[in-house]
Coordinates of C-alpha atoms in Angstrom, one line a residue:
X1481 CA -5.4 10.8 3.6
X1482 CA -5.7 7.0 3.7
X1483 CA -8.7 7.4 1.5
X1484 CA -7.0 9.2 -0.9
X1485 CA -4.6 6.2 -1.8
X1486 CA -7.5 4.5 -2.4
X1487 CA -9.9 4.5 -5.5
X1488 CA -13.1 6.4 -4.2
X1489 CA -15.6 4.4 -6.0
X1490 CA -14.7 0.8 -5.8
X1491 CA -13.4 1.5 -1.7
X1492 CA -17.5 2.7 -1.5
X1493 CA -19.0 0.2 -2.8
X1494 CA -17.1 -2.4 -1.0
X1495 CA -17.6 -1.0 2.7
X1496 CA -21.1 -0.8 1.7
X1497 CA -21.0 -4.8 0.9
X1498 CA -19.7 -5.0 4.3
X1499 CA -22.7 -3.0 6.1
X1500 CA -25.4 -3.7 4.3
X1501 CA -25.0 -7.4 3.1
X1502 CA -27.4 -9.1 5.6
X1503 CA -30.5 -11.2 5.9
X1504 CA -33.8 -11.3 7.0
X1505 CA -34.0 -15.2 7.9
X1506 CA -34.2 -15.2 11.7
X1507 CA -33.6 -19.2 11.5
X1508 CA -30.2 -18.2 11.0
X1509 CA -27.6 -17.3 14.1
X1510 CA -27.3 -13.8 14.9
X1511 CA -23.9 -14.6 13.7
X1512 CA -24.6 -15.3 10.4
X1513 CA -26.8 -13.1 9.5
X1514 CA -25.0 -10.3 7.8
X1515 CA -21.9 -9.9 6.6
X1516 CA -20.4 -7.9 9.2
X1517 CA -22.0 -10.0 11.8
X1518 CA -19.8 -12.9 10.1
X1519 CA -16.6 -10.8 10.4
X1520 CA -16.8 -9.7 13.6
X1521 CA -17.4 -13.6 14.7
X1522 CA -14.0 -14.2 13.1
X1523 CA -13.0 -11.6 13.8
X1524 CA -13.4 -11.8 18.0
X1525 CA -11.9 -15.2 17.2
X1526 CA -8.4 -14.5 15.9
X1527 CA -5.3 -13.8 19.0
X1528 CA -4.4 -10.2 19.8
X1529 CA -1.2 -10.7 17.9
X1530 CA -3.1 -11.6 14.9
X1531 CA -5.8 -9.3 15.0
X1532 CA -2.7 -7.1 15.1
X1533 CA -1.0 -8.5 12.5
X1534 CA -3.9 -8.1 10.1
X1535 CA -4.4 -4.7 11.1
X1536 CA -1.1 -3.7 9.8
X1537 CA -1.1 -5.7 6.1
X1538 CA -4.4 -3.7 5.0
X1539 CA -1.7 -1.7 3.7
X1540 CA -0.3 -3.9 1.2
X1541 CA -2.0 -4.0 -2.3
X1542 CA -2.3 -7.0 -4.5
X1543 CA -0.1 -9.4 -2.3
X1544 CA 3.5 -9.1 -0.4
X1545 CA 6.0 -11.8 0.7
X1546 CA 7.1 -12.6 4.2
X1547 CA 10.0 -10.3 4.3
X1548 CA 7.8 -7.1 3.7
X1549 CA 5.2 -8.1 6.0
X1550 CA 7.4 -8.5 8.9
X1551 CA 8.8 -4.9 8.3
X1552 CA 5.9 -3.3 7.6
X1553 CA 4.2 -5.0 10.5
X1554 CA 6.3 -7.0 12.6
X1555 CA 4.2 -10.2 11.4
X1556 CA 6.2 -13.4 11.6
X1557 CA 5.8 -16.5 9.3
X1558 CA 3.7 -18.9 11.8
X1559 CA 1.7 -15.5 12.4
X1560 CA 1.1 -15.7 8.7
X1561 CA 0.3 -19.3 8.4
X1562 CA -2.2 -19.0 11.2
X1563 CA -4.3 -16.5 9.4
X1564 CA -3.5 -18.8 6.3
X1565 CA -5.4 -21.2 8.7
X1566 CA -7.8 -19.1 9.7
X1567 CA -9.0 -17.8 6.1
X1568 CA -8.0 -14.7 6.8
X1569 CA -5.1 -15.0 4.1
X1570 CA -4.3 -16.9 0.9
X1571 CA -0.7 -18.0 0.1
X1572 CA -0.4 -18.3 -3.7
X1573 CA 2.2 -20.8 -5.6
X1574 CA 4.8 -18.2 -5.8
X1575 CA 4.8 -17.6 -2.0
X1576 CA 3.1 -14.2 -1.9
X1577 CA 0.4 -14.4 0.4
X1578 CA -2.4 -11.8 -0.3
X1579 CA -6.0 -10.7 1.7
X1580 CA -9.6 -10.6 0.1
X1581 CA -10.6 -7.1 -0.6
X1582 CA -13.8 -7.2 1.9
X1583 CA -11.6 -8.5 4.8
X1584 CA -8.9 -5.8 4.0
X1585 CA -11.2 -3.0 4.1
X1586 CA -13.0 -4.7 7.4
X1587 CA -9.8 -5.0 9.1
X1588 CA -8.8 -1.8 7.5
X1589 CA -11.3 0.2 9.4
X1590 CA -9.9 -1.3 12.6
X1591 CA -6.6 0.3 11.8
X1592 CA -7.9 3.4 11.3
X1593 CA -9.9 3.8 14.6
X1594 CA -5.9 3.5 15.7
X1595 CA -4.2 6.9 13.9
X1596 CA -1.0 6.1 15.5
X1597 CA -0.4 2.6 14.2
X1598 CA -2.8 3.4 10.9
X1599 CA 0.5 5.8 10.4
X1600 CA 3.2 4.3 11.5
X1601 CA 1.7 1.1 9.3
X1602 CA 2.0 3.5 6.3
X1603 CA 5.0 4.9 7.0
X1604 CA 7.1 1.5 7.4
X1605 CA 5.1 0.3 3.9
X1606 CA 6.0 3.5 2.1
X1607 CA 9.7 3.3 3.3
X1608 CA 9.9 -0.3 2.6
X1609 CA 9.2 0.1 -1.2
X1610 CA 10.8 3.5 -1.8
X1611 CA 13.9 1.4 -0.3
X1612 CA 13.3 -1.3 -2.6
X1613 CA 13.4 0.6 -5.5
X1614 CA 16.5 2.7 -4.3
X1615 CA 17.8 -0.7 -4.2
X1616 CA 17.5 -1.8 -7.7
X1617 CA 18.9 1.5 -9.2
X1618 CA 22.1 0.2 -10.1
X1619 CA 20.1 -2.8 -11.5
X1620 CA 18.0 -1.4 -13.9
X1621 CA 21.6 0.5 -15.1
X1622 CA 22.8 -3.2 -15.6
X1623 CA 22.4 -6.4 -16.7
X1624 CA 20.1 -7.2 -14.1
X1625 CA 17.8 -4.8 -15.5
X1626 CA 15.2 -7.2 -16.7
X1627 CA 15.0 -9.6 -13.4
X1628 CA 14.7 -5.7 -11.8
X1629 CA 11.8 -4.7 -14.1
X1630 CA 10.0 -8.2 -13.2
X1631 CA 10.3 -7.5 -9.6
X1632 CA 9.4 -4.2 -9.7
X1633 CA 6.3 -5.2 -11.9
X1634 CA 5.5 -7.4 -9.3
X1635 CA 5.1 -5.0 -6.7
X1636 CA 4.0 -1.9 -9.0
X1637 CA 0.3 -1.6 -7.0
X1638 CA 2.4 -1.6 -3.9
X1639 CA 5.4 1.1 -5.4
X1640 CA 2.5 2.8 -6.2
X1641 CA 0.8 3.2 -3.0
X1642 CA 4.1 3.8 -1.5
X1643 CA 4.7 6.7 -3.6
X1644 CA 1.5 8.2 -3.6
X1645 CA 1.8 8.6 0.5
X1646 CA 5.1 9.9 0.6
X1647 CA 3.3 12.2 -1.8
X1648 CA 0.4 13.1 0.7
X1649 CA 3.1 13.5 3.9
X1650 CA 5.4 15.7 2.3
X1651 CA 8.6 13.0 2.5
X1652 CA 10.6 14.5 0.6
X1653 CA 13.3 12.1 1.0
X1654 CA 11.2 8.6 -0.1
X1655 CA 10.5 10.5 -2.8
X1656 CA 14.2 11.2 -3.7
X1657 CA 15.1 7.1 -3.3
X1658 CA 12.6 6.1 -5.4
X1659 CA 12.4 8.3 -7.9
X1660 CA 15.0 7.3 -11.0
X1661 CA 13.9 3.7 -10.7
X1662 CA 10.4 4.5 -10.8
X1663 CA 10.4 6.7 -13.4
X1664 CA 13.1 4.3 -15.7
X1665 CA 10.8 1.5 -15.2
X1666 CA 7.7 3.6 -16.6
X1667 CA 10.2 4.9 -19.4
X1668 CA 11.4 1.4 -20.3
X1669 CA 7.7 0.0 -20.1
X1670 CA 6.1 2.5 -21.8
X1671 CA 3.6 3.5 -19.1
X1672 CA 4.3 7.3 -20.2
X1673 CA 0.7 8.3 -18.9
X1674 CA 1.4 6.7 -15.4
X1675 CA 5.1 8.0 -15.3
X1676 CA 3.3 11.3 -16.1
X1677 CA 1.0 11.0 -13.6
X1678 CA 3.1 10.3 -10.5
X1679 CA 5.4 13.0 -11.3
X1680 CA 2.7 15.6 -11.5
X1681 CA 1.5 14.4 -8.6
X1682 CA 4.8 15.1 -6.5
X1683 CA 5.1 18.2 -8.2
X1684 CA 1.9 19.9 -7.6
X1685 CA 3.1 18.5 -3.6
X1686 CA 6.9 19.8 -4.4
X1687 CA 4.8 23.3 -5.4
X1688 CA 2.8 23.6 -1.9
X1689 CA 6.0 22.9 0.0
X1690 CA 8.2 25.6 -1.9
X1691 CA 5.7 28.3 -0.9
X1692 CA 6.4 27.3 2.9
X1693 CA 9.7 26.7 4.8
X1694 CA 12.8 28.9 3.2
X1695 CA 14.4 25.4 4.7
X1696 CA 11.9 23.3 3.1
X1697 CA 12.5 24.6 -0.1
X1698 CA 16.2 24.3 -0.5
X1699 CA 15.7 20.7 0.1
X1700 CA 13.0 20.0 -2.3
X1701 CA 14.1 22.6 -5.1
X1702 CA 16.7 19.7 -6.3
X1703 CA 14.5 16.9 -6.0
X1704 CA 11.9 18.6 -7.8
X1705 CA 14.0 19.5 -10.5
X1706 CA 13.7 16.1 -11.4
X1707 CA 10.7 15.4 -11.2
X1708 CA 10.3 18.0 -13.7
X1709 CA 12.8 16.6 -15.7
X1710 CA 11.2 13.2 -16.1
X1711 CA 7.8 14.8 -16.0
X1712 CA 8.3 16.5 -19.4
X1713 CA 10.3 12.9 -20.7
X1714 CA 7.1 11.6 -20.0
X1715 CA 4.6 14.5 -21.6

C-alpha cells in the first residue's frame, strides 16, 4: 500500500539510482564507491534519534514546516537543524524544510523494513492534513478564502497523499473531515479532472466497504453520498 501512494515509474527508477549507481575505480574507498555505499556511510553516521526522525518525514511530499513534522514524527527543531547540518535536509527561504528524492526513498526503505512505525508514520501524516483541511472549512466559506486556497496549494502534494491513504485503509472518518474543503478548492481552482479523480477514488473504496459490514455501511452510505455529489459537480 505505501507503493500505491507513490508514482510506479518515477519511485522505480529512483531506487534503481540508489542500487546500481556505483563505480568500478578501486582507488576509491569502499565508501565511496556507489551510491548506496555513500548512504549508508551517512547514514551509520547520523544519532538514533535522527535516523529516527528521518525515517518518519519520508512521508511528507514536496516539503513540510516544523509544526507538521513534529506531529507526524515527534521531530523537534534542533533535530531538524542537525540534519540541516548534516545534508540530510534543506530549509528553503520560506521555512519549509524539504528532503532530496534519493535520500527519501533510501531512508524510506528503512521505514518500511519497520511496518509498525511505516504505519503509524502514515497514519499521523494522513490525520494531520485531513485535520488541516477540516480546519479551513469555514475559511474557504469566508473571507479568508484566498489566504486558505494559498495554504492549501502549498500543501496540495501532501493533501493529496493524505487522502489517497485514508483511501487505501478504509478511514472513513479522514475522509469525511477533509472532504468539502478539498473538493471546494478543486472547484474554485478549476482542477475538475483531479477533483474527479479523488472522488472516484473514495468511491470505488466507499463501494468495497458497502458490500461488507451492515455497520460499515450505515456509516459510509452518508459520506459517500457526497462524494458522489461532488463527483458528478466535477464530471
Amino acid at each position: 500500500w505505501v507503493e500505491a501512494l507513490e508514482p510506479d515509474a518515477i519511485l522505480s527508477e529512483i531506487k534503481r539510482s540508489i542500487d546500481f549507481l556505483e563505480t568500478d575505480l578501486y582507488t576509491l574507498p569502499e565508501r565511496q564507491r556507489s551510491l548506496r555505499a555513500v548512504f549508508d556511510t551517512s547514514w551509520n553516521l547520523l544519532e538514533e534519534g535522527e535516523r529516527m526522525a528521518i525515517q518518519a518525514l519520508t512521508v511528507f511530499h514536496n516539503g513540510f514546516t516544523h509544526p507538521a513534522a513534529s506531529q507526524v514524527g515527534n521531530v523537534t527543531l534542533r533535530i531538524l537543524l542537525s540534519l540541516v547540518s548534516k545534508s540530510w535536509l534543506q530549509r528553503g527561504s520560506d521555512g519549509r524544510f524539504h528532503i532530496h528524492d534519493l535520500l527519501r526513498i533510501y531512508a524510506n526503505q528503512h521505514l518500511q523494513a519497520n511496518d509498525k512505525e511505516c504505519q503509524r508514520s502514515h497514519s499521523e501524516h494522513s490525520v494531520f492534513f485531513c485535520d488541516l483541511l477540516y480546519d479551513r472549512k469555514i475559511d474557504l466559506q469566508g473571507s479568508h478564502q484566498h489566504q486558505a486556497l494559498v495554504e492549501i496549494e502549498c500543501e496540495i502534494e501532501n493533501i493529496q497523499a493524505a487522502w489517497k491513504w485514508a483511501v487505501i485503509m478504509g478511514r472513513i472518518d479522514l475522509i469525511e473531515r477533509a472532504l468539502y474543503s478539498l473538493c471546494a478548492f478543486y472547484d474554485v481552482r478549476g482542477r475538475f479532472e483531479d477533483g474527479e479523480a479523488m472522488c472516484r477514488m473514495a468511491s470505488e473504496k466507499f463501494s468495497e466497504i458497502s458490500s461488507g459490514d451492515q455497520g460499515e455501511r450505515s456509516y459510509c452510505l452518508p459520506v459517500w453520498a457526497r462524494v458522489l455529489a461532488w463527483q458528478s459537480r466535477f464530471t
